[in-house]
CSV table of N, CA, C and O in Angstrom, one decimal:
chain,number,residue,atom,x,y,z
B,76,MET,N,-1.6,1.4,22.5
B,76,MET,CA,-1.8,0.5,21.4
B,76,MET,C,-1.6,1.0,20.2
B,76,MET,O,-2.0,2.3,19.7
B,77,GLY,N,-0.8,0.1,19.5
B,77,GLY,CA,-0.5,0.7,18.2
B,77,GLY,C,-1.7,0.6,16.9
B,77,GLY,O,-2.5,0.2,17.2
B,78,LEU,N,-1.4,1.2,15.9
B,78,LEU,CA,-2.2,1.5,15.0
B,78,LEU,C,-3.0,0.3,14.4
B,78,LEU,O,-3.7,-0.2,14.3
B,79,TYR,N,-1.9,-0.8,14.2
B,79,TYR,CA,-1.8,-2.2,13.6
B,79,TYR,C,-2.7,-2.8,14.4
B,79,TYR,O,-4.0,-3.5,14.1
B,80,ASP,N,-2.7,-2.8,15.9
B,80,ASP,CA,-3.9,-3.3,16.8
B,80,ASP,C,-4.9,-2.9,16.8
B,80,ASP,O,-6.3,-3.5,16.9
B,81,LYS,N,-5.1,-1.5,16.6
B,81,LYS,CA,-6.3,-0.6,16.7
B,81,LYS,C,-7.3,-1.1,15.6
B,81,LYS,O,-8.5,-1.2,15.7
B,82,ILE,N,-6.7,-1.3,14.3
B,82,ILE,CA,-7.6,-1.7,13.4
B,82,ILE,C,-7.9,-3.1,13.3
B,82,ILE,O,-8.5,-3.6,12.4
B,83,GLY,N,-7.3,-4.0,13.9
B,83,GLY,CA,-7.7,-5.4,14.0
B,83,GLY,C,-6.7,-6.5,13.6
B,83,GLY,O,-6.8,-7.5,13.3
B,84,GLY,N,-5.4,-6.0,13.6
B,84,GLY,CA,-4.0,-6.6,13.3
B,84,GLY,C,-4.3,-7.4,11.8
B,84,GLY,O,-4.6,-6.7,11.1
B,85,GLN,N,-3.8,-8.6,11.9
B,85,GLN,CA,-3.3,-9.3,10.7
B,85,GLN,C,-4.5,-9.6,9.8
B,85,GLN,O,-4.6,-9.3,8.5
B,86,PRO,N,-5.7,-9.8,10.3
B,86,PRO,CA,-6.8,-10.2,9.3
B,86,PRO,C,-7.2,-8.8,8.9
B,86,PRO,O,-7.8,-9.0,7.6
B,87,THR,N,-7.3,-7.9,9.4
B,87,THR,CA,-7.9,-6.6,8.9
B,87,THR,C,-6.8,-6.1,7.6
B,87,THR,O,-7.0,-5.9,6.7
B,88,VAL,N,-5.6,-6.3,8.1
B,88,VAL,CA,-4.6,-5.7,7.1
B,88,VAL,C,-4.6,-6.8,5.8
B,88,VAL,O,-4.3,-6.4,4.7
B,89,GLU,N,-5.0,-8.2,5.9
B,89,GLU,CA,-5.3,-9.0,4.8
B,89,GLU,C,-6.3,-8.2,4.0
B,89,GLU,O,-6.2,-8.4,2.6
B,90,LYS,N,-7.5,-8.1,4.6
B,90,LYS,CA,-8.6,-7.5,3.9
B,90,LYS,C,-8.4,-6.3,3.3
B,90,LYS,O,-8.9,-6.1,2.2
B,91,VAL,N,-7.5,-5.4,3.8
B,91,VAL,CA,-7.6,-4.2,3.3
B,91,VAL,C,-6.6,-4.6,1.8
B,91,VAL,O,-6.9,-3.8,0.7
B,92,VAL,N,-5.4,-5.3,2.2
B,92,VAL,CA,-4.6,-5.6,1.0
B,92,VAL,C,-5.6,-6.1,-0.2
B,92,VAL,O,-5.4,-6.0,-1.5
B,93,ASP,N,-6.2,-7.1,0.0
B,93,ASP,CA,-7.4,-7.7,-0.9
B,93,ASP,C,-8.1,-6.9,-1.6
B,93,ASP,O,-8.4,-6.8,-2.9
B,94,ALA,N,-9.0,-5.7,-1.0
B,94,ALA,CA,-9.7,-5.0,-1.5
B,94,ALA,C,-8.8,-3.8,-2.1
B,94,ALA,O,-9.4,-3.4,-3.4
B,95,PHE,N,-7.5,-3.5,-1.9
B,95,PHE,CA,-6.7,-2.5,-2.5
B,95,PHE,C,-6.5,-3.4,-3.8
B,95,PHE,O,-6.4,-2.5,-4.7
B,96,HIS,N,-5.9,-4.4,-3.8
B,96,HIS,CA,-5.4,-4.8,-5.3
B,96,HIS,C,-6.6,-5.1,-6.1
B,96,HIS,O,-6.9,-4.7,-7.4
B,97,LYS,N,-7.9,-5.3,-5.7
B,97,LYS,CA,-8.9,-5.2,-6.5
B,97,LYS,C,-9.2,-3.9,-7.0
B,97,LYS,O,-9.5,-3.7,-8.2
B,98,ASN,N,-9.2,-3.0,-5.9
B,98,ASN,CA,-9.3,-1.5,-6.3
B,98,ASN,C,-8.2,-1.1,-7.9
B,98,ASN,O,-8.8,-0.6,-8.9
B,99,ILE,N,-7.1,-1.3,-7.3
B,99,ILE,CA,-6.1,-0.7,-8.3
B,99,ILE,C,-6.3,-1.9,-9.4
B,99,ILE,O,-6.2,-0.8,-10.9
B,100,MET,N,-6.4,-2.9,-9.8
B,100,MET,CA,-6.6,-3.9,-10.9
B,100,MET,C,-7.5,-3.4,-11.9
B,100,MET,O,-7.5,-3.6,-12.8
B,101,GLY,N,-8.8,-2.9,-11.3
B,101,GLY,CA,-10.0,-2.5,-11.7
B,101,GLY,C,-10.0,-1.0,-12.4
B,101,GLY,O,-10.9,-0.4,-13.1
B,102,ASP,N,-8.6,-0.3,-12.2
B,102,ASP,CA,-8.6,0.9,-12.4
B,102,ASP,C,-7.2,1.3,-13.7
B,102,ASP,O,-6.1,0.9,-13.2
B,103,SER,N,-7.9,1.2,-14.7
B,103,SER,CA,-6.9,1.3,-15.8
B,103,SER,C,-5.8,2.4,-15.9
B,103,SER,O,-4.7,2.1,-16.6
B,104,SER,N,-5.9,3.4,-15.0
B,104,SER,CA,-5.0,4.3,-15.2
B,104,SER,C,-3.6,4.1,-14.2
B,104,SER,O,-2.4,4.5,-14.2
B,105,VAL,N,-3.7,2.7,-13.5
B,105,VAL,CA,-2.8,2.5,-12.7
B,105,VAL,C,-2.4,1.0,-12.6
B,105,VAL,O,-1.1,0.5,-12.4
B,106,SER,N,-3.4,0.2,-13.4
B,106,SER,CA,-3.5,-1.3,-13.4
B,106,SER,C,-2.0,-1.8,-14.2
B,106,SER,O,-1.3,-2.7,-14.1
B,107,GLY,N,-1.8,-1.0,-15.2
B,107,GLY,CA,-0.9,-1.1,-15.9
B,107,GLY,C,0.5,-1.5,-15.5
B,107,GLY,O,1.5,-2.2,-15.8
B,108,TYR,N,0.7,-0.8,-14.3
B,108,TYR,CA,2.2,-0.9,-13.6
B,108,TYR,C,2.4,-2.3,-12.7
B,108,TYR,O,3.7,-2.6,-12.5
B,109,PHE,N,1.0,-2.9,-12.9
B,109,PHE,CA,1.2,-4.4,-12.2
B,109,PHE,C,1.1,-5.3,-13.2
B,109,PHE,O,0.8,-6.5,-12.9
B,110,ALA,N,1.0,-4.9,-14.5
B,110,ALA,CA,0.8,-6.1,-15.3
B,110,ALA,C,1.7,-7.2,-15.6
B,110,ALA,O,1.2,-8.6,-15.7
B,111,LYS,N,3.0,-6.9,-15.1
B,111,LYS,CA,3.9,-8.3,-15.1
B,111,LYS,C,4.4,-8.5,-13.7
B,111,LYS,O,5.3,-9.4,-13.2
B,112,THR,N,3.4,-8.4,-12.6
B,112,THR,CA,3.6,-8.6,-11.2
B,112,THR,C,3.0,-9.9,-10.8
B,112,THR,O,2.0,-9.7,-11.0
B,113,ASP,N,3.7,-10.8,-10.0
B,113,ASP,CA,3.0,-11.8,-9.4
B,113,ASP,C,2.2,-11.2,-8.2
B,113,ASP,O,2.9,-10.9,-7.2
B,114,MET,N,0.8,-11.4,-8.5
B,114,MET,CA,0.1,-10.7,-7.2
B,114,MET,C,0.1,-11.6,-6.0
B,114,MET,O,-0.4,-11.0,-5.0
B,115,ALA,N,0.1,-12.8,-6.0
B,115,ALA,CA,0.4,-13.4,-5.1
B,115,ALA,C,1.7,-13.0,-4.0
B,115,ALA,O,1.5,-13.0,-2.8
B,116,LYS,N,2.7,-13.2,-4.8
B,116,LYS,CA,3.8,-12.7,-4.2
B,116,LYS,C,3.6,-11.3,-3.7
B,116,LYS,O,4.0,-10.8,-2.4
B,117,GLN,N,3.2,-10.1,-4.6
B,117,GLN,CA,2.8,-8.8,-4.0
B,117,GLN,C,1.9,-9.0,-2.9
B,117,GLN,O,2.2,-7.9,-2.1
B,118,ARG,N,1.1,-9.5,-2.8
B,118,ARG,CA,0.2,-9.6,-1.5
B,118,ARG,C,0.9,-9.8,-0.4
B,118,ARG,O,0.6,-9.2,0.4
B,119,ALA,N,1.7,-11.1,-0.3
B,119,ALA,CA,2.6,-11.3,0.7
B,119,ALA,C,3.3,-10.1,1.3
B,119,ALA,O,3.4,-9.5,2.3
B,120,HIS,N,4.2,-9.6,0.5
B,120,HIS,CA,4.9,-8.3,0.3
B,120,HIS,C,4.0,-7.0,1.2
B,120,HIS,O,4.5,-6.5,1.9
B,121,GLN,N,3.1,-6.8,0.3
B,121,GLN,CA,2.2,-5.7,0.9
B,121,GLN,C,1.6,-5.7,2.1
B,121,GLN,O,1.5,-5.1,3.0
B,122,ILE,N,1.0,-7.2,2.5
B,122,ILE,CA,0.9,-7.4,3.9
B,122,ILE,C,1.7,-7.2,5.0
B,122,ILE,O,1.5,-6.5,5.9
B,123,ALA,N,3.0,-7.6,4.8
B,123,ALA,CA,4.2,-7.4,5.4
B,123,ALA,C,4.5,-6.1,5.6
B,123,ALA,O,4.7,-5.4,6.8
B,124,PHE,N,4.5,-5.1,4.4
B,124,PHE,CA,4.8,-3.9,4.3
B,124,PHE,C,3.6,-2.9,4.9
B,124,PHE,O,4.1,-2.2,6.0
B,125,PHE,N,2.4,-3.0,4.7
B,125,PHE,CA,1.3,-2.2,5.5
B,125,PHE,C,1.5,-2.8,6.7
B,125,PHE,O,1.4,-1.6,7.7
B,126,SER,N,1.9,-3.7,7.4
B,126,SER,CA,1.9,-4.3,9.0
B,126,SER,C,2.8,-3.4,9.7
B,126,SER,O,2.7,-2.7,10.6
B,127,GLN,N,3.9,-3.1,8.6
B,127,GLN,CA,5.0,-2.3,9.4
B,127,GLN,C,4.7,-1.2,9.6
B,127,GLN,O,5.0,-0.4,10.7
B,128,ILE,N,4.3,-0.3,8.5
B,128,ILE,CA,4.0,1.0,8.3
B,128,ILE,C,2.8,1.4,9.2
B,128,ILE,O,2.5,2.6,9.4
B,129,LEU,N,1.9,0.5,9.7
B,129,LEU,CA,1.0,0.5,10.6
B,129,LEU,C,1.5,0.1,12.2
B,129,LEU,O,0.4,0.0,13.0
B,130,GLU,N,2.5,0.1,12.5
B,130,GLU,CA,3.1,0.3,13.6
B,130,GLU,C,2.9,-1.3,14.2
B,130,GLU,O,2.9,-1.5,15.7
B,131,GLY,N,2.6,-2.2,13.3
B,131,GLY,CA,2.6,-3.6,13.6
B,131,GLY,C,4.1,-4.5,13.4
B,131,GLY,O,4.8,-3.9,13.5
B,132,PRO,N,4.1,-5.6,13.3
B,132,PRO,CA,5.3,-6.3,13.2
B,132,PRO,C,6.0,-6.0,12.2
B,132,PRO,O,5.5,-5.7,11.1
B,133,SER,N,7.4,-6.0,12.4
B,133,SER,CA,8.2,-5.6,11.4
B,133,SER,C,8.6,-6.8,10.4
B,133,SER,O,9.8,-7.8,10.8
B,134,GLN,N,8.1,-7.0,9.5
B,134,GLN,CA,8.3,-8.5,8.9
B,134,GLN,C,8.8,-8.4,7.3
B,134,GLN,O,8.8,-9.2,6.6
B,135,TYR,N,8.5,-7.0,7.0
B,135,TYR,CA,8.8,-6.7,5.7
B,135,TYR,C,10.3,-7.1,5.1
B,135,TYR,O,11.2,-6.2,5.9
B,136,ALA,N,10.6,-7.8,4.2
B,136,ALA,CA,12.1,-8.0,3.9
B,136,ALA,C,12.3,-7.5,2.5
B,136,ALA,O,13.5,-7.7,1.9
B,137,GLY,N,11.2,-6.7,1.7
B,137,GLY,CA,11.6,-6.7,0.5
B,137,GLY,C,12.4,-5.3,0.2
B,137,GLY,O,13.1,-4.8,1.2
B,138,ARG,N,12.4,-4.8,-1.1
B,138,ARG,CA,13.2,-3.9,-1.5
B,138,ARG,C,12.8,-2.6,-0.7
B,138,ARG,O,11.5,-2.2,-0.5
B,139,PRO,N,13.9,-1.7,-0.5
B,139,PRO,CA,13.4,-0.2,-0.1
B,139,PRO,C,12.3,0.6,-1.1
B,139,PRO,O,12.7,0.2,-2.2
B,140,MET,N,11.5,1.5,-0.6
B,140,MET,CA,10.6,2.2,-1.8
B,140,MET,C,11.4,2.7,-2.9
B,140,MET,O,10.9,2.1,-4.2
B,141,GLU,N,12.4,3.3,-2.5
B,141,GLU,CA,13.2,4.1,-3.6
B,141,GLU,C,13.5,2.9,-4.9
B,141,GLU,O,13.7,3.0,-6.0
B,142,LYS,N,14.2,1.6,-4.3
B,142,LYS,CA,14.6,0.7,-5.1
B,142,LYS,C,13.3,0.0,-5.9
B,142,LYS,O,13.4,-0.4,-7.3
B,143,THR,N,12.2,0.1,-5.1
B,143,THR,CA,11.0,-1.0,-5.8
B,143,THR,C,10.5,0.1,-6.9
B,143,THR,O,10.0,-0.7,-7.9
B,144,HIS,N,10.4,1.2,-6.8
B,144,HIS,CA,9.8,2.4,-7.4
B,144,HIS,C,10.7,3.0,-8.8
B,144,HIS,O,10.4,3.9,-9.5
B,145,THR,N,12.1,2.6,-8.6
B,145,THR,CA,13.0,3.1,-9.8
B,145,THR,C,12.7,2.6,-11.1
B,145,THR,O,12.3,1.5,-11.4
B,146,GLY,N,12.8,3.8,-12.0
B,146,GLY,CA,12.3,3.5,-13.2
B,146,GLY,C,10.9,3.6,-13.6
B,146,GLY,O,10.7,3.5,-14.8
B,147,MET,N,10.1,3.7,-12.8
B,147,MET,CA,8.6,3.5,-12.9
B,147,MET,C,7.9,4.9,-13.3
B,147,MET,O,6.9,5.0,-13.9
B,148,LYS,N,8.7,6.1,-13.1
B,148,LYS,CA,8.4,7.3,-13.6
B,148,LYS,C,7.0,7.7,-12.8
B,148,LYS,O,6.4,8.3,-13.9
B,149,LEU,N,6.7,7.3,-11.7
B,149,LEU,CA,5.3,7.6,-11.1
B,149,LEU,C,5.5,9.3,-10.9
B,149,LEU,O,6.3,9.7,-10.5
B,150,GLN,N,4.4,9.6,-10.9
B,150,GLN,CA,4.0,11.1,-10.9
B,150,GLN,C,3.0,11.1,-9.7
B,150,GLN,O,2.4,10.1,-9.3
B,151,GLN,N,2.8,12.4,-9.2
B,151,GLN,CA,2.0,12.7,-8.2
B,151,GLN,C,0.4,12.1,-8.5
B,151,GLN,O,-0.2,11.8,-7.6
B,152,ALA,N,0.0,12.2,-9.7
B,152,ALA,CA,-1.4,11.8,-10.0
B,152,ALA,C,-1.3,10.2,-9.7
B,152,ALA,O,-2.5,9.9,-9.1
B,153,GLN,N,-0.6,9.5,-10.2
B,153,GLN,CA,-0.7,8.0,-9.9
B,153,GLN,C,-0.5,7.9,-8.5
B,153,GLN,O,-1.2,6.8,-7.6
B,154,PHE,N,0.4,8.5,-7.6
B,154,PHE,CA,0.5,8.2,-6.0
B,154,PHE,C,-1.0,8.8,-5.5
B,154,PHE,O,-1.3,7.9,-4.7
B,155,ASP,N,-1.5,9.6,-6.1
B,155,ASP,CA,-2.7,10.2,-5.5
B,155,ASP,C,-3.9,8.9,-5.6
B,155,ASP,O,-4.6,8.8,-5.1
B,156,THR,N,-3.9,8.6,-6.9
B,156,THR,CA,-4.9,7.3,-7.5
B,156,THR,C,-4.4,6.0,-6.5
B,156,THR,O,-5.5,5.6,-5.9
B,157,ILE,N,-3.4,5.8,-6.1
B,157,ILE,CA,-3.1,4.5,-5.6
B,157,ILE,C,-3.5,4.9,-3.7
B,157,ILE,O,-4.1,3.9,-3.3
B,158,VAL,N,-3.0,5.8,-3.5
B,158,VAL,CA,-3.6,6.6,-2.0
B,158,VAL,C,-5.3,6.6,-1.9
B,158,VAL,O,-5.6,5.8,-1.1
B,159,LYS,N,-5.7,7.0,-2.7
B,159,LYS,CA,-7.0,6.8,-3.0
B,159,LYS,C,-7.7,5.5,-2.8
B,159,LYS,O,-8.8,5.0,-2.0
B,160,HIS,N,-7.3,4.7,-3.7
B,160,HIS,CA,-7.6,3.0,-3.9
B,160,HIS,C,-7.2,2.7,-1.9
B,160,HIS,O,-8.2,1.7,-1.9
B,161,LEU,N,-6.4,2.9,-1.9
B,161,LEU,CA,-5.8,2.3,-0.5
B,161,LEU,C,-6.7,2.6,0.7
B,161,LEU,O,-7.1,2.0,1.5
B,162,ASN,N,-6.9,4.0,0.7
B,162,ASN,CA,-8.0,4.6,1.6
B,162,ASN,C,-9.4,4.2,1.6
B,162,ASN,O,-10.0,3.7,2.4
B,163,ALA,N,-9.8,3.8,0.1
B,163,ALA,CA,-11.2,3.4,0.0
B,163,ALA,C,-11.2,1.6,0.6
B,163,ALA,O,-12.3,1.3,1.2
B,164,ALA,N,-10.2,1.0,0.4
B,164,ALA,CA,-10.1,-0.4,0.7
B,164,ALA,C,-9.9,-0.6,2.3
B,164,ALA,O,-10.3,-1.5,2.9
B,165,MET,N,-9.4,0.7,3.0
B,165,MET,CA,-9.4,0.5,4.3
B,165,MET,C,-10.7,0.8,5.1
B,165,MET,O,-11.4,0.0,6.0
B,166,THR,N,-11.6,1.7,4.4
B,166,THR,CA,-13.2,2.1,4.7
B,166,THR,C,-13.9,0.7,4.2
B,166,THR,O,-14.7,0.4,5.4
B,167,ALA,N,-13.5,0.1,3.5
B,167,ALA,CA,-14.2,-1.0,3.1
B,167,ALA,C,-13.9,-2.3,3.7
B,167,ALA,O,-14.7,-3.3,3.9
B,168,SER,N,-13.2,-2.2,4.5
B,168,SER,CA,-12.5,-3.1,5.5
B,168,SER,C,-12.5,-3.0,6.8
B,168,SER,O,-12.4,-3.6,7.9
B,169,GLY,N,-13.6,-2.3,7.2
B,169,GLY,CA,-14.0,-1.5,8.6
B,169,GLY,C,-13.1,-0.6,9.3
B,169,GLY,O,-13.2,-0.4,10.5
B,170,VAL,N,-12.0,-0.1,8.5
B,170,VAL,CA,-11.4,0.7,9.4
B,170,VAL,C,-11.8,2.1,9.5
B,170,VAL,O,-12.4,2.7,8.6
B,171,SER,N,-11.8,2.6,10.8
B,171,SER,CA,-12.3,4.2,11.1
B,171,SER,C,-11.8,5.2,10.3
B,171,SER,O,-10.5,5.0,9.8
B,172,ALA,N,-12.3,6.1,10.1
B,172,ALA,CA,-11.8,7.1,9.3
B,172,ALA,C,-10.7,7.8,10.0
B,172,ALA,O,-10.1,7.8,9.2
B,173,ALA,N,-10.6,8.0,11.3
B,173,ALA,CA,-9.4,8.5,12.2
B,173,ALA,C,-8.4,7.6,12.1
B,173,ALA,O,-7.4,8.0,11.8
B,174,ASP,N,-8.5,6.3,12.1
B,174,ASP,CA,-7.1,5.3,11.8
B,174,ASP,C,-6.8,5.4,10.4
B,174,ASP,O,-5.4,5.3,10.0
B,175,ALA,N,-7.9,5.4,9.2
B,175,ALA,CA,-7.5,5.4,8.0
B,175,ALA,C,-6.6,6.7,7.8
B,175,ALA,O,-5.4,6.6,7.1
B,176,ALA,N,-6.9,7.9,8.5
B,176,ALA,CA,-6.1,9.1,8.2
B,176,ALA,C,-5.0,9.1,8.9
B,176,ALA,O,-3.8,9.3,8.2
B,177,ALA,N,-4.5,8.5,9.9
B,177,ALA,CA,-3.3,8.0,10.7
B,177,ALA,C,-2.5,7.2,9.6
B,177,ALA,O,-1.4,7.6,9.5
B,178,ALA,N,-3.0,6.2,9.0
B,178,ALA,CA,-2.4,5.3,8.1
B,178,ALA,C,-2.0,5.8,7.0
B,178,ALA,O,-0.9,6.2,6.4
B,179,MET,N,-2.9,6.8,6.2
B,179,MET,CA,-2.3,7.7,5.2
B,179,MET,C,-1.3,8.4,5.5
B,179,MET,O,-0.6,8.9,4.6
B,180,ALA,N,-1.2,8.9,6.7
B,180,ALA,CA,-0.2,10.1,7.1
B,180,ALA,C,1.1,9.2,6.9
B,180,ALA,O,2.2,9.7,6.5
B,181,ASN,N,1.2,7.9,7.3
B,181,ASN,CA,2.6,6.8,7.1
B,181,ASN,C,2.5,7.0,6.0
B,181,ASN,O,3.8,6.8,5.6
B,182,VAL,N,1.6,6.5,5.1
B,182,VAL,CA,2.2,6.4,3.5
B,182,VAL,C,2.2,7.5,2.9
B,182,VAL,O,3.4,7.6,2.2
B,183,GLU,N,2.0,9.0,3.3
B,183,GLU,CA,2.2,10.1,2.6
B,183,GLU,C,3.8,10.3,3.0
B,183,GLU,O,4.4,11.2,2.0
B,184,ALA,N,4.2,9.9,4.2
B,184,ALA,CA,5.7,10.2,4.5
B,184,ALA,C,6.7,9.4,3.6
B,184,ALA,O,7.9,9.6,3.3
B,185,LEU,N,6.0,8.3,2.7
B,185,LEU,CA,7.0,7.8,1.8
B,185,LEU,C,7.0,8.3,0.8
B,185,LEU,O,7.6,7.8,-0.3
B,186,LYS,N,6.2,9.1,0.5
B,186,LYS,CA,5.8,9.8,-1.0
B,186,LYS,C,7.1,10.3,-1.8
B,186,LYS,O,7.4,9.6,-2.9
B,187,GLY,N,8.0,11.0,-1.1
B,187,GLY,CA,9.5,11.3,-1.9
B,187,GLY,C,10.1,9.8,-2.4
B,187,GLY,O,10.8,9.8,-3.3
B,188,SER,N,10.3,9.2,-1.8
B,188,SER,CA,10.8,7.7,-1.7
B,188,SER,C,10.0,7.0,-3.1
B,188,SER,O,10.6,6.6,-4.1
B,189,ILE,N,8.9,7.1,-3.0
B,189,ILE,CA,8.0,6.5,-3.9
B,189,ILE,C,8.2,7.0,-5.3
B,189,ILE,O,8.4,6.6,-6.4
B,190,LEU,N,7.9,8.3,-5.3
B,190,LEU,CA,8.4,9.1,-6.5
B,190,LEU,C,9.7,9.2,-7.1
B,190,LEU,O,9.9,10.0,-8.1
B,191,GLY,N,10.4,9.2,-6.1
B,191,GLY,CA,12.1,9.6,-6.3
B,191,GLY,C,12.3,11.1,-6.4
B,191,GLY,O,13.0,11.2,-7.2
B,192,LYS,N,11.7,11.5,-5.6
B,192,LYS,CA,11.7,13.1,-5.3
B,192,LYS,C,12.6,13.2,-3.8
B,192,LYS,O,12.4,12.7,-3.1
């Protein structure tokens, strides 16, 4: 059984994304990056993206991480803040600590693409 199924599939991923958006939009150190973002569209993209990186359905049709984050000049501090909010969203959505840690390892593997390094 993949991580996606272990955590509860689509309903849990949707809860995680909703909690994640609430967390990041409430944090002035990162919310500015989303000021001009259509959050409904972003929600759909992130549900598909997180489903894919959690070993679920491969439905993400958005741009690669390198292109999505080009020009944003994100640094390690912003990456760490986003990861912290995502981890908190997983915990708040009922994802076990072990499963959240496995998910975070998948996100961590994308850091170079997100930070452009």
